[in-house]
């Protein structure tokens, strides 16, 4: 199993948000996580990626056969975990090129490889830019600075394409995208999909799942996964909302 | 959670010990400790100076003893005992040096530690280096290329001997010895420095560069630089320095004077990383510098670009006096303070001529318990019709124990002129750091990246080879021992 989360409890400022969550993801799979606002989806993503302040009070996170709880955020990233942020931040004055080269070289250094040669890197930038149909101009600008909401999301997928993670967590990458951008993002993900990697897609809308067909759909509620199903569960949620699930869970 | 964790990370990352702490043992030829007319005469005699030079020094000294050391609101330091300083120290030199082979091997070694081997400089970078170690110019390279173009670039002492008329004409014409306490002190005891003269219509073919280095223990260093750009000429001048680690504070009070005639342009770039003192705030260089450029001619232009990462205390306001009509003054600055460093820096733009323009871009970065102040003066006199100034002062805070202060003073004496001032204060957010971490970039590198991004506007103004060095320096200054 690529990712195996066992009985995970996560607190922020002493307040428990994730309360005994289990999730297993194999290579080659796409998992969708849905659920009402404020139930802990982004918190789960933060805990997996090792963000400071998200205290794992109980449970284990296994990735590629290693318990990664003790690893720093950058070590987890370099192990191959990527997060497409719900709210990507701006880093003024730092060009996308410089940022990505630094990131890629950090990853290579972690794996004992020499820095990527400039020519090879630029070629790769070109190739991946086309993949996500990102404007050359965007890639020359500072990280997310002045990007529109949709551009920021596409830029996340561009970075994912550059860093080639084994596990990519997409936190509401589809929110705020117009239909064309949505297709571009989906196309990007689908092209990167392989037997060697896996995706966890956090979303509120079934729409994205028309383009990226998930193997499993999970409903996160009250800090736990309370229901798991196939692709059709998303359709059902779209139709019926979450009330019935809440009722089932609280009953 | 954020505040505390963030502070701890930043603290670890920003607590870095000075990397250039070493000391070269070269037999010094020193003046006795203390300052009196005797000392002034000793220095002048040591340097075989003509009578007029001694007179200048003595006048400055006699003025200095009537002055009071200035006090500033945002700088605190133990009182300097001016009688406990050695005012002159020169590496012993038996004869004139014509090649690097003749240079004291220890000096070469020092340069190598600094990564500025003269050989390499000569062959690789095409930069003429006038290296100043403890007050005496040791070696000047590329002299031939320069002299072909009629450019004079030599040590100040040499200029006093070889070009007395030029020195007499311009020395003190921009920064008179009466200007301020430290200028008077420098004028009395200055040890050496650089002289640069670009004749009419000449575009200087090389970037001129000087590496300063304070070396012997307890030696004040008093450099003097004079740059004269005749009509229609251009020169880019770079000053860079490191000082070895030392326990007592070292006083540095330099003067830089620039004169630009009609249509002349002078770019003056500084990268300063003198020893800032240790983490507890002990030791470090006191840097009290007077830098001023006079745009004397019409359409002349002087720009100051500085990256300041060193010194325990920095007091420095590179200024432009815009006398010629349509002349332009620029100031681009990045000042980093860490641990217990204090910096009070900024610029003065004095508009005298018509249609004069000035730009001030100041980027302060504070970490640790340091204090970083911007102090600027924009003065537009009544004759300076249609003049403009734009000032932008940004502060970046790393952690919550450091301080940033901005003191912009504006005096406008005519209504046709426009003065604009913008100021911002920001912090490196935990969100930005995590974003970088999530891409595999550790916090130390992330801070380097973010800080360099923040300072980009200024770094872009530096000559290429300097910009690379400055970028590294910014990261080094803030890097430390993360986990
Ligand atoms: N840094 C924080 N400090 C305090 N509370 C937090 C913090 N981050 C999240 N929370 C709280 O944790 C709970 C879960 O938040 P989370 O962002 O994980 O929800 P979500 O499922 O991603 O919601 P949405 O669908 O709106 O994105 C919310 O009640 C939120 O207010
Ligand atoms: Mg969320």
XYZ file of C-alpha atoms and ligand atoms in Angstrom:
766
model
C 0.000 0.000 0.000
C 1.312 3.431 -0.930
C -0.444 5.410 1.777
C -1.881 3.842 4.858
C -3.443 6.013 7.527
C -4.391 4.241 10.720
C -6.591 5.663 13.457
C -5.357 9.207 12.871
C -6.120 11.908 15.440
C -5.090 15.486 14.696
C -5.475 18.533 16.927
C -5.016 22.188 16.213
C -4.374 24.312 19.285
C -5.557 21.448 21.432
C -8.821 21.111 19.536
C -9.293 17.712 17.946
C -10.279 18.003 14.288
C -9.444 14.559 12.858
C -10.769 11.882 15.157
C -9.754 8.359 14.279
C -9.455 8.385 10.518
C -8.469 5.378 8.420
C -7.541 5.517 4.761
C -5.616 3.228 2.462
C -4.429 4.204 -0.995
C -2.717 1.864 -3.439
C -0.547 2.805 -6.388
C -2.550 3.470 -9.508
C -5.654 4.546 -7.587
C -7.608 7.760 -7.481
C -9.506 8.513 -4.288
C -11.974 11.344 -3.963
C -12.689 12.852 -0.571
C -15.891 14.804 -0.191
C -17.682 16.218 2.809
C -19.314 19.327 4.263
C -17.319 22.491 4.939
C -15.167 22.490 8.031
C -15.131 18.739 8.559
C -11.370 18.383 8.331
C -10.477 17.714 4.704
C -7.756 20.358 4.496
C -6.642 19.416 7.996
C -6.109 15.857 6.794
C -4.041 17.129 3.864
C -1.967 19.301 6.227
C -1.384 16.377 8.580
C -0.249 14.091 5.759
C 2.127 16.742 4.422
C 3.534 17.507 7.874
C 2.481 21.080 8.477
C 3.595 22.583 11.805
C 0.812 23.105 14.302
C -1.191 20.112 13.149
C -0.460 17.813 16.042
C -0.876 14.136 15.461
C -1.934 12.965 18.910
C -2.620 9.377 17.954
C -2.328 7.038 14.997
C 0.105 6.419 12.173
C 0.718 7.577 8.623
C 2.578 5.040 6.520
C 3.939 6.048 3.152
C 5.911 3.685 0.927
C 6.305 1.378 3.912
C 7.632 4.065 6.273
C 5.873 5.724 9.172
C 6.364 9.358 8.202
C 5.011 10.989 11.361
C 8.513 12.025 12.416
C 9.533 13.387 9.023
C 9.607 17.121 8.345
C 7.361 18.672 5.722
C 10.220 18.966 3.219
C 11.298 15.378 3.791
C 7.767 14.164 3.100
C 7.674 16.294 -0.033
C 10.971 14.870 -1.164
C 9.692 11.366 -0.456
C 7.114 12.100 -3.136
C 4.064 13.661 -1.492
C 2.656 16.700 -3.233
C -0.130 19.004 -2.136
C -2.029 21.194 -4.539
C -3.083 23.922 -2.135
C -6.645 25.090 -1.638
C -5.222 28.603 -1.249
C -1.813 28.873 -2.969
C 0.304 31.677 -1.485
C 2.112 34.424 -3.338
C 5.878 34.753 -3.003
C 6.754 38.174 -4.408
C 9.988 38.560 -6.327
C 10.673 34.810 -6.586
C 10.310 33.694 -10.180
C 8.502 30.431 -10.912
C 11.644 29.278 -12.689
C 13.858 29.912 -9.705
C 11.313 28.438 -7.313
C 10.872 25.238 -9.277
C 14.566 24.800 -9.911
C 15.203 25.159 -6.183
C 12.434 22.655 -5.432
C 13.553 20.153 -8.035
C 17.174 20.371 -6.938
C 16.184 19.955 -3.297
C 14.389 16.774 -4.301
C 17.372 15.563 -6.309
C 19.769 16.358 -3.497
C 17.543 14.388 -1.120
C 17.912 11.404 -3.425
C 21.657 11.910 -3.788
C 21.433 13.211 -7.339
C 23.303 16.205 -8.766
C 21.421 19.411 -9.623
C 19.456 19.354 -12.852
C 21.396 20.874 -15.769
C 19.962 24.226 -16.856
C 19.166 23.111 -20.392
C 17.369 19.989 -19.317
C 15.406 21.964 -16.754
C 14.223 24.570 -19.235
C 13.190 21.867 -21.675
C 11.176 20.221 -18.949
C 9.520 23.547 -18.059
C 8.484 23.974 -21.673
C 7.072 20.488 -21.922
C 5.064 20.668 -18.704
C 3.785 24.146 -19.457
C 2.203 22.742 -22.574
C 0.738 19.874 -20.617
C -1.279 22.183 -18.396
C -1.694 24.812 -21.082
C -0.143 27.396 -18.838
C 0.967 30.615 -20.449
C 4.688 31.048 -20.836
C 4.232 34.470 -19.334
C 2.838 33.016 -16.126
C 5.883 30.834 -15.679
C 8.112 33.873 -15.935
C 6.304 35.739 -13.215
C 6.795 35.561 -9.469
C 5.239 32.607 -7.674
C 1.459 33.145 -7.817
C 1.910 36.898 -7.603
C -1.064 38.608 -9.164
C -2.317 35.297 -10.604
C -6.073 34.944 -10.913
C -7.734 32.270 -8.820
C -7.878 29.895 -11.777
C -4.296 30.602 -12.788
C -3.122 29.778 -9.293
C -4.821 26.391 -9.469
C -3.377 25.617 -12.886
C -0.012 26.636 -11.547
C -0.349 24.034 -8.808
C -0.895 21.347 -11.421
C 2.067 22.678 -13.374
C 4.248 22.302 -10.289
C 2.905 18.811 -9.751
C 3.855 17.946 -13.319
C 7.356 19.277 -12.729
C 7.924 17.510 -9.422
C 6.315 14.193 -10.441
C 5.111 13.035 -7.039
C 4.113 9.496 -6.141
C 1.161 10.763 -4.151
C -0.634 13.953 -5.109
C -3.263 15.470 -2.865
C -5.448 17.972 -4.681
C -7.302 20.192 -2.228
C -10.240 21.729 -4.050
C -8.165 22.330 -7.128
C -11.434 22.541 -9.069
C -12.967 25.334 -7.001
C -13.185 28.577 -8.888
C -12.221 27.052 -12.229
C -14.180 27.756 -15.384
C -15.149 24.736 -17.418
C -12.188 24.994 -19.788
C -9.697 25.330 -16.969
C -11.338 22.381 -15.259
C -10.738 20.277 -18.339
C -7.135 21.423 -18.487
C -6.564 20.445 -14.870
C -8.255 17.101 -15.443
C -6.207 16.497 -18.557
C -3.045 17.293 -16.636
C -3.931 14.836 -13.904
C -4.978 12.122 -16.326
C -1.757 12.392 -18.282
C 0.266 12.065 -15.115
C -1.727 9.105 -13.854
C 0.195 5.874 -13.936
C 0.477 2.557 -12.171
C 3.230 4.042 -10.074
C 1.389 6.947 -8.505
C -1.861 7.793 -6.791
C -4.165 10.784 -6.319
C -6.282 11.950 -3.436
C -8.743 14.498 -4.713
C -10.604 16.689 -2.259
C -13.621 18.260 -3.909
C -17.130 19.503 -3.338
C -18.321 18.835 -6.854
C -19.063 15.734 -8.786
C -18.232 17.706 -11.929
C -14.461 17.162 -11.662
C -15.040 13.461 -11.157
C -16.635 13.279 -14.599
C -13.217 14.042 -15.977
C -11.023 12.344 -13.409
C -12.814 9.139 -12.681
C -12.142 8.013 -9.100
C -11.799 4.439 -7.944
C -13.196 5.332 -4.530
C -15.259 8.134 -3.093
C -15.042 8.817 0.656
C -17.207 11.062 2.749
C -15.377 12.868 5.544
C -17.579 13.995 8.378
C -16.743 15.010 11.905
C -13.110 14.099 11.442
C -13.697 10.588 10.228
C -14.394 8.803 6.992
C -18.002 7.801 7.500
C -18.841 6.363 4.112
C -16.913 4.915 1.212
C -18.238 3.993 -2.182
C -17.527 3.960 -5.875
C -17.882 6.733 -8.413
C -21.675 6.642 -8.033
C -21.512 7.851 -4.439
C -20.436 11.246 -5.741
C -23.509 11.391 -7.971
C -25.723 10.434 -5.084
C -24.171 13.149 -2.869
C -24.676 15.693 -5.612
C -28.342 14.784 -5.674
C -29.110 14.281 -2.010
C -26.600 16.488 -0.169
C -25.024 15.422 3.133
C -28.030 15.438 5.476
C -28.718 11.722 5.103
C -25.099 10.896 5.815
C -25.048 13.083 8.897
C -28.197 11.436 10.107
C -26.797 7.964 9.481
C -23.598 8.873 11.259
C -25.140 10.540 14.253
C -27.779 7.895 14.614
C 0.733 28.113 17.479
C 2.061 30.155 14.588
C 3.692 32.941 16.485
C 5.842 30.829 18.777
C 6.780 28.044 16.402
C 7.476 30.491 13.706
C 9.757 32.446 15.970
C 11.689 29.373 16.968
C 12.241 28.377 13.381
C 13.278 31.856 12.395
C 15.548 32.093 15.380
C 17.355 28.889 14.507
C 17.605 29.826 10.921
C 18.822 33.305 11.528
C 21.392 32.548 14.189
C 24.442 32.219 12.127
C 27.987 32.855 13.177
C 30.159 35.028 11.014
C 31.878 33.003 8.343
C 34.800 35.279 7.682
C 36.251 35.191 11.186
C 39.947 34.741 10.792
C 42.925 36.941 11.348
C 45.971 37.434 9.248
C 49.182 38.087 11.096
C 51.130 40.634 9.152
C 53.734 42.759 10.855
C 52.140 46.140 11.243
C 53.683 49.534 11.102
C 51.455 51.236 13.624
C 50.864 54.686 14.989
C 50.893 55.005 18.771
C 47.473 54.634 20.348
C 45.411 57.800 20.651
C 44.674 60.967 18.741
C 46.498 64.298 18.900
C 48.179 66.684 16.480
C 51.152 64.406 16.926
C 49.197 61.461 15.548
C 48.072 63.506 12.578
C 51.640 64.553 11.861
C 52.837 60.971 12.277
C 50.365 59.702 9.724
C 51.186 62.443 7.275
C 54.909 61.863 7.701
C 54.543 58.091 7.357
C 52.879 58.695 4.062
C 55.440 61.214 2.873
C 52.767 63.748 2.270
C 53.250 67.245 0.910
C 52.747 70.194 3.206
C 49.279 71.080 1.849
C 47.967 67.667 2.732
C 49.245 67.953 6.289
C 47.651 71.402 6.540
C 44.307 69.974 5.447
C 44.546 67.230 8.059
C 45.494 69.631 10.828
C 42.635 72.000 10.008
C 40.254 69.074 10.107
C 41.706 67.857 13.397
C 41.460 71.275 15.018
C 37.861 71.475 13.919
C 37.107 67.954 15.112
C 38.195 68.641 18.691
C 35.597 71.424 18.869
C 32.802 69.071 17.777
C 30.528 66.807 19.766
C 29.794 63.236 18.828
C 26.238 63.029 17.517
C 23.547 61.035 19.273
C 20.744 59.122 17.598
C 17.473 57.892 18.860
C 17.676 54.418 17.373
C 21.300 53.487 17.797
C 22.814 52.510 21.108
C 26.448 51.672 21.651
C 29.076 52.074 24.354
C 30.906 55.396 24.055
C 33.869 55.215 21.772
C 37.148 56.140 23.433
C 38.907 58.002 20.655
C 42.147 57.948 22.625
C 42.139 54.169 22.683
C 42.280 53.707 18.941
C 45.277 53.169 16.724
C 44.855 55.522 13.815
C 47.392 54.159 11.426
C 48.599 50.721 10.614
C 50.141 49.574 7.393
C 51.464 46.201 6.360
C 55.241 46.543 6.227
C 56.324 47.022 2.711
C 59.921 47.100 1.640
C 59.616 48.144 -1.959
C 57.145 48.867 -4.745
C 55.338 45.796 -5.993
C 55.142 45.103 -9.663
C 53.601 41.647 -9.659
C 51.513 39.431 -7.442
C 54.558 37.286 -6.668
C 55.908 40.105 -4.604
C 52.828 40.413 -2.463
C 53.083 39.022 1.053
C 51.875 35.416 0.795
C 49.746 35.942 3.882
C 47.867 38.691 2.122
C 47.257 36.460 -0.835
C 46.058 33.850 1.598
C 43.640 36.326 3.126
C 42.257 37.131 -0.280
C 41.878 33.475 -0.998
C 39.888 32.930 2.166
C 37.647 35.730 1.047
C 37.332 34.125 -2.316
C 38.796 37.105 -4.099
C 42.158 35.944 -5.306
C 43.609 38.763 -7.338
C 44.804 36.318 -9.966
C 41.303 35.052 -10.501
C 39.912 38.516 -10.431
C 42.369 39.528 -13.089
C 41.835 36.615 -15.413
C 38.209 35.742 -14.956
C 36.155 38.757 -14.162
C 37.817 41.527 -16.080
C 37.596 43.700 -13.002
C 40.377 46.006 -11.956
C 40.874 45.524 -8.242
C 42.453 48.076 -6.007
C 42.829 45.998 -2.879
C 43.130 47.856 0.389
C 44.357 45.910 3.384
C 44.743 47.850 6.565
C 45.001 51.150 4.908
C 47.602 50.768 2.237
C 46.840 49.839 -1.309
C 48.761 46.714 -2.004
C 48.078 46.053 -5.576
C 46.373 47.750 -8.438
C 45.577 45.733 -11.507
C 44.457 46.540 -14.988
C 46.187 49.845 -14.696
C 47.329 49.612 -18.280
C 43.907 49.179 -19.832
C 42.631 52.050 -17.821
C 45.445 54.402 -18.608
C 44.948 53.765 -22.320
C 41.557 55.400 -21.895
C 42.972 58.116 -19.712
C 41.170 56.755 -16.676
C 43.006 57.268 -13.420
C 42.312 54.637 -10.774
C 44.816 54.539 -7.964
C 45.215 54.691 -4.214
C 44.494 58.008 -2.598
C 48.112 58.380 -1.436
C 49.333 57.877 -4.948
C 46.884 60.497 -6.176
C 48.180 62.948 -3.590
C 51.679 62.415 -4.998
C 50.894 62.082 -8.697
C 47.826 64.266 -9.222
C 48.012 66.917 -6.508
C 46.101 69.487 -8.547
C 43.101 67.216 -9.036
C 43.094 66.157 -5.412
C 43.411 69.734 -4.178
C 40.601 70.827 -6.449
C 38.070 68.170 -5.522
C 38.932 66.740 -2.099
C 36.483 68.110 0.448
C 34.426 69.863 -2.223
C 31.471 67.530 -1.652
C 32.062 66.495 1.939
C 33.928 69.328 3.681
C 35.697 68.386 6.900
C 33.215 70.600 8.732
C 30.340 68.422 7.543
C 29.966 66.147 10.527
C 31.881 64.617 13.387
C 33.021 61.526 11.529
C 33.846 63.430 8.363
C 36.095 65.723 10.392
C 37.727 62.723 12.036
C 38.298 61.047 8.703
C 39.739 64.213 7.170
C 42.269 64.418 9.991
C 43.453 60.824 10.065
C 42.377 59.116 6.839
C 44.794 56.375 5.995
C 44.249 55.655 2.350
C 41.554 54.916 -0.153
C 40.895 55.199 -3.812
C 40.986 57.937 -6.368
C 39.215 57.680 -9.651
C 39.112 60.149 -12.514
C 37.243 59.633 -15.771
C 38.135 62.194 -18.399
C 35.786 63.970 -20.787
C 33.535 61.689 -22.825
C 35.155 58.431 -21.695
C 33.087 55.405 -20.907
C 35.210 53.499 -18.433
C 35.835 50.086 -20.041
C 35.949 48.173 -16.746
C 33.919 47.977 -13.619
C 36.178 49.492 -11.016
C 36.303 47.561 -7.810
C 37.854 47.909 -4.410
C 37.932 45.376 -1.669
C 38.344 46.882 1.725
C 39.356 44.879 4.666
C 39.953 45.882 8.262
C 42.706 43.754 9.697
C 44.976 44.680 12.622
C 43.371 44.580 16.089
C 42.077 47.893 17.405
C 42.739 49.808 14.244
C 40.258 52.333 13.101
C 39.985 52.351 9.385
C 39.522 55.679 7.710
C 39.143 55.331 4.009
C 38.698 58.134 1.604
C 37.381 57.744 -1.890
C 37.155 60.445 -4.489
C 35.531 59.877 -7.851
C 35.505 62.581 -10.488
C 33.540 62.035 -13.699
C 34.138 64.692 -16.274
C 31.523 65.780 -18.820
C 29.911 62.948 -20.759
C 31.810 60.193 -18.985
C 30.552 57.022 -17.349
C 31.874 54.770 -14.641
C 30.571 51.913 -12.530
C 32.384 51.560 -9.249
C 32.058 48.657 -6.817
C 33.067 48.567 -3.213
C 32.974 45.326 -1.251
C 34.381 44.264 2.045
C 34.689 41.784 4.894
C 36.393 42.207 8.236
C 37.894 39.461 10.379
C 36.356 38.454 13.679
C 37.445 40.562 16.621
C 36.310 41.114 20.174
C 36.732 44.862 20.611
C 34.662 47.039 18.388
C 36.391 48.524 15.446
C 35.611 51.972 14.244
C 35.254 52.646 10.584
C 34.586 56.176 9.381
C 34.947 56.522 5.657
C 34.265 59.319 3.247
C 33.206 58.861 -0.328
C 32.928 61.896 -2.576
C 31.608 61.772 -6.105
C 31.472 64.607 -8.592
C 29.602 64.273 -11.887
C 29.850 66.979 -14.524
C 27.490 67.617 -17.478
C 25.949 64.384 -18.805
C 28.251 62.247 -16.694
C 26.978 59.139 -14.953
C 28.414 57.403 -11.917
C 27.093 54.137 -10.545
C 28.423 53.329 -7.106
C 27.672 49.863 -5.727
C 28.506 48.567 -2.303
C 28.284 45.152 -0.764
C 29.194 45.440 2.871
C 29.489 42.447 5.166
C 31.810 43.489 7.934
C 31.811 41.548 11.125
C 28.493 42.256 12.838
C 29.450 41.052 16.326
C 28.568 37.662 17.749
C 25.099 36.441 18.678
C 25.288 38.137 22.069
C 26.083 41.430 20.410
C 29.745 41.509 21.408
C 32.328 42.854 19.018
C 31.651 43.986 15.519
C 32.459 46.931 13.358
C 31.072 50.409 13.886
C 30.470 51.809 10.471
C 29.972 55.575 10.343
C 30.274 56.578 6.753
C 29.716 59.792 4.870
C 28.935 59.168 1.230
C 27.844 61.993 -0.957
C 27.605 62.623 -4.659
C 27.405 65.982 -6.318
C 25.535 66.121 -9.598
C 27.293 69.263 -10.557
C 26.626 69.241 -14.273
C 23.422 69.370 -16.271
C 21.780 65.989 -16.897
C 24.342 64.282 -14.706
C 23.371 61.158 -12.804
C 24.618 59.457 -9.684
C 23.195 56.208 -8.360
C 24.021 54.520 -5.120
C 23.226 50.839 -4.763
C 24.037 49.160 -1.503
C 23.616 45.786 0.099
C 24.417 46.084 3.777
C 24.562 42.887 5.767
C 27.417 43.517 8.162
C 28.688 45.744 10.959
C 27.442 45.955 14.530
C 26.335 49.505 13.906
C 25.790 51.107 10.562
C 25.231 54.794 10.220
C 25.166 55.681 6.595
C 23.201 57.927 4.256
C 24.530 57.985 0.719
C 23.282 61.265 -0.629
C 22.971 63.189 -3.834
C 23.148 66.911 -4.229
C 21.304 67.615 -7.463
C 22.778 70.883 -8.489
C 22.800 70.674 -12.289
C 19.490 71.187 -14.073
C 17.823 67.906 -15.095
C 20.217 65.896 -12.987
C 19.187 62.564 -11.486
C 19.930 60.955 -8.132
C 19.120 57.358 -7.223
C 19.433 55.284 -4.088
C 18.734 51.564 -3.976
C 19.366 49.823 -0.715
C 18.990 46.480 0.994
C 19.969 46.534 4.647
C 19.893 43.335 6.673
C 20.238 43.304 10.427
C 20.393 40.175 12.533
C 21.082 39.265 16.182
C 22.037 42.561 17.879
C 22.952 44.598 14.833
C 21.728 48.154 14.501
C 21.432 49.972 11.243
C 20.391 53.517 10.711
C 20.613 54.110 7.039
C 18.861 55.887 4.230
C 19.500 58.637 1.806
C 19.372 62.360 1.353
C 18.352 63.912 -1.906
C 18.915 67.625 -2.112
C 17.254 69.171 -5.152
C 18.793 72.470 -6.192
C 18.630 72.551 -10.016
C 15.517 72.690 -12.172
C 13.744 69.500 -13.282
C 15.853 67.362 -11.009
C 14.644 63.861 -10.256
C 15.416 61.418 -7.482
C 14.377 57.891 -6.578
C 14.812 56.127 -3.260
C 14.100 52.405 -2.941
C 14.958 51.074 0.483
C 14.422 47.476 1.592
C 15.079 46.726 5.231
C 15.248 43.176 6.555
C 15.386 42.638 10.312
C 15.932 39.386 12.182
C 16.890 38.399 15.731
C 16.846 41.311 18.162
C 18.148 43.758 15.619
C 16.988 47.243 14.815
C 16.752 48.565 11.311
C 15.889 52.188 10.641
C 15.385 54.031 7.446
C 16.090 57.737 7.737
C 15.694 59.799 4.626
C 15.601 63.420 3.710
C 14.190 64.826 0.527
C 14.786 68.527 0.279
C 13.537 70.545 -2.652
C 14.858 74.084 -2.701
C 12.956 77.001 -4.163
C 14.978 77.042 -7.376
C 14.352 73.362 -8.078
C 11.193 73.897 -10.097
C 9.406 70.878 -11.556
C 11.443 68.467 -9.517
C 10.292 65.035 -8.497
C 11.094 62.486 -5.884
C 9.732 59.017 -5.422
C 10.581 57.138 -2.241
C 9.615 53.622 -1.324
C 10.638 52.134 1.993
C 9.771 48.534 2.709
C 10.534 46.584 5.837
C 10.538 42.834 6.213
C 10.495 41.407 9.714
C 11.734 37.925 10.554
C 10.472 37.109 14.014
C 8.899 39.353 16.602
C 11.869 40.629 18.606
C 13.330 42.809 15.888
C 12.359 46.303 14.922
C 11.929 48.371 11.785
C 11.498 52.115 11.808
C 10.993 54.616 9.041
C 11.758 58.307 9.318
C 11.127 60.100 6.070
C 11.715 63.840 6.225
C 10.448 65.964 3.407
C 11.054 69.677 2.893
C 9.647 71.295 -0.197
C 10.208 74.941 -0.936
C 8.395 75.161 -4.245
C 4.975 74.148 -5.443
C 5.786 72.865 -8.896
C 7.557 69.830 -7.457
C 6.122 66.473 -6.534
C 7.288 64.252 -3.720
C 5.830 60.784 -3.283
C 6.480 58.423 -0.416
C 5.338 54.831 0.039
C 6.089 52.528 2.934
C 5.188 48.932 3.754
C 5.997 46.489 6.518
C 5.654 42.760 6.026
C 6.595 39.465 7.586
C 7.555 36.144 6.094
C 4.378 34.229 6.712
C 4.145 30.714 8.004
C 2.034 30.020 4.900
C 4.892 30.991 2.603
C 7.367 28.860 4.516
C 5.086 25.846 4.480
C 4.408 26.317 0.782
C 8.153 26.107 0.154
C 8.589 23.194 2.582
C 5.828 21.319 0.806
C 7.781 21.661 -2.420
C 10.787 20.071 -0.732
C 12.611 23.300 0.089
C 13.854 23.454 3.681
C 13.142 26.494 5.828
C 16.643 27.875 5.594
C 16.630 27.828 1.809
C 13.071 29.106 1.807
C 14.026 32.177 3.808
C 16.932 32.812 1.455
C 14.586 32.519 -1.498
C 11.919 34.782 -0.043
C 14.396 37.395 1.164
C 16.116 37.491 -2.202
C 12.754 37.859 -3.874
C 11.895 40.721 -1.596
C 15.182 42.457 -2.361
C 15.124 41.731 -6.076
C 14.319 45.250 -7.193
C 17.543 46.448 -5.602
C 19.707 43.417 -6.437
C 18.786 43.909 -10.077
C 20.561 47.258 -9.982
C 23.878 45.703 -9.055
C 26.480 44.746 -11.645
C 26.104 41.053 -12.513
C 29.091 39.649 -10.660
C 28.152 41.648 -7.595
C 24.526 40.604 -7.703
C 25.414 36.932 -7.454
C 27.670 37.602 -4.494
C 25.012 39.758 -2.841
C 22.382 37.064 -3.228
C 24.628 34.523 -1.565
C 25.427 36.994 1.151
C 21.769 37.624 1.955
C 21.183 33.909 2.342
C 24.371 33.374 4.342
C 23.591 36.262 6.674
C 20.253 34.754 7.560
C 21.126 31.095 7.430
C 21.926 29.029 10.461
C 21.660 25.633 11.965
C 18.238 24.233 11.254
C 17.533 20.851 12.871
N -5.109 26.900 11.771
C -6.273 26.635 12.367
N -6.543 27.132 13.593
C -7.704 26.863 14.216
N -8.686 26.117 13.674
C -8.476 25.588 12.470
C -7.261 25.825 11.747
N -7.347 25.173 10.570
C -8.544 24.572 10.545
N -9.240 24.810 11.680
C -10.571 24.323 11.992
O -10.615 22.928 11.742
C -11.845 22.567 11.177
C -11.610 21.824 9.882
O -11.075 22.717 8.925
P -10.640 22.261 7.475
O -9.991 23.434 6.825
O -9.854 21.027 7.581
O -12.044 21.964 6.802
P -12.374 21.503 5.323
O -13.050 20.215 5.463
O -11.190 21.566 4.482
O -13.429 22.612 4.912
P -13.699 23.318 3.490
O -14.532 22.374 2.730
O -14.450 24.527 3.848
O -12.378 23.605 2.849
C -12.655 23.854 11.002
O -13.539 23.971 12.085
C -11.594 24.927 11.067
O -12.132 26.128 11.582
Mg -10.543 22.792 2.905
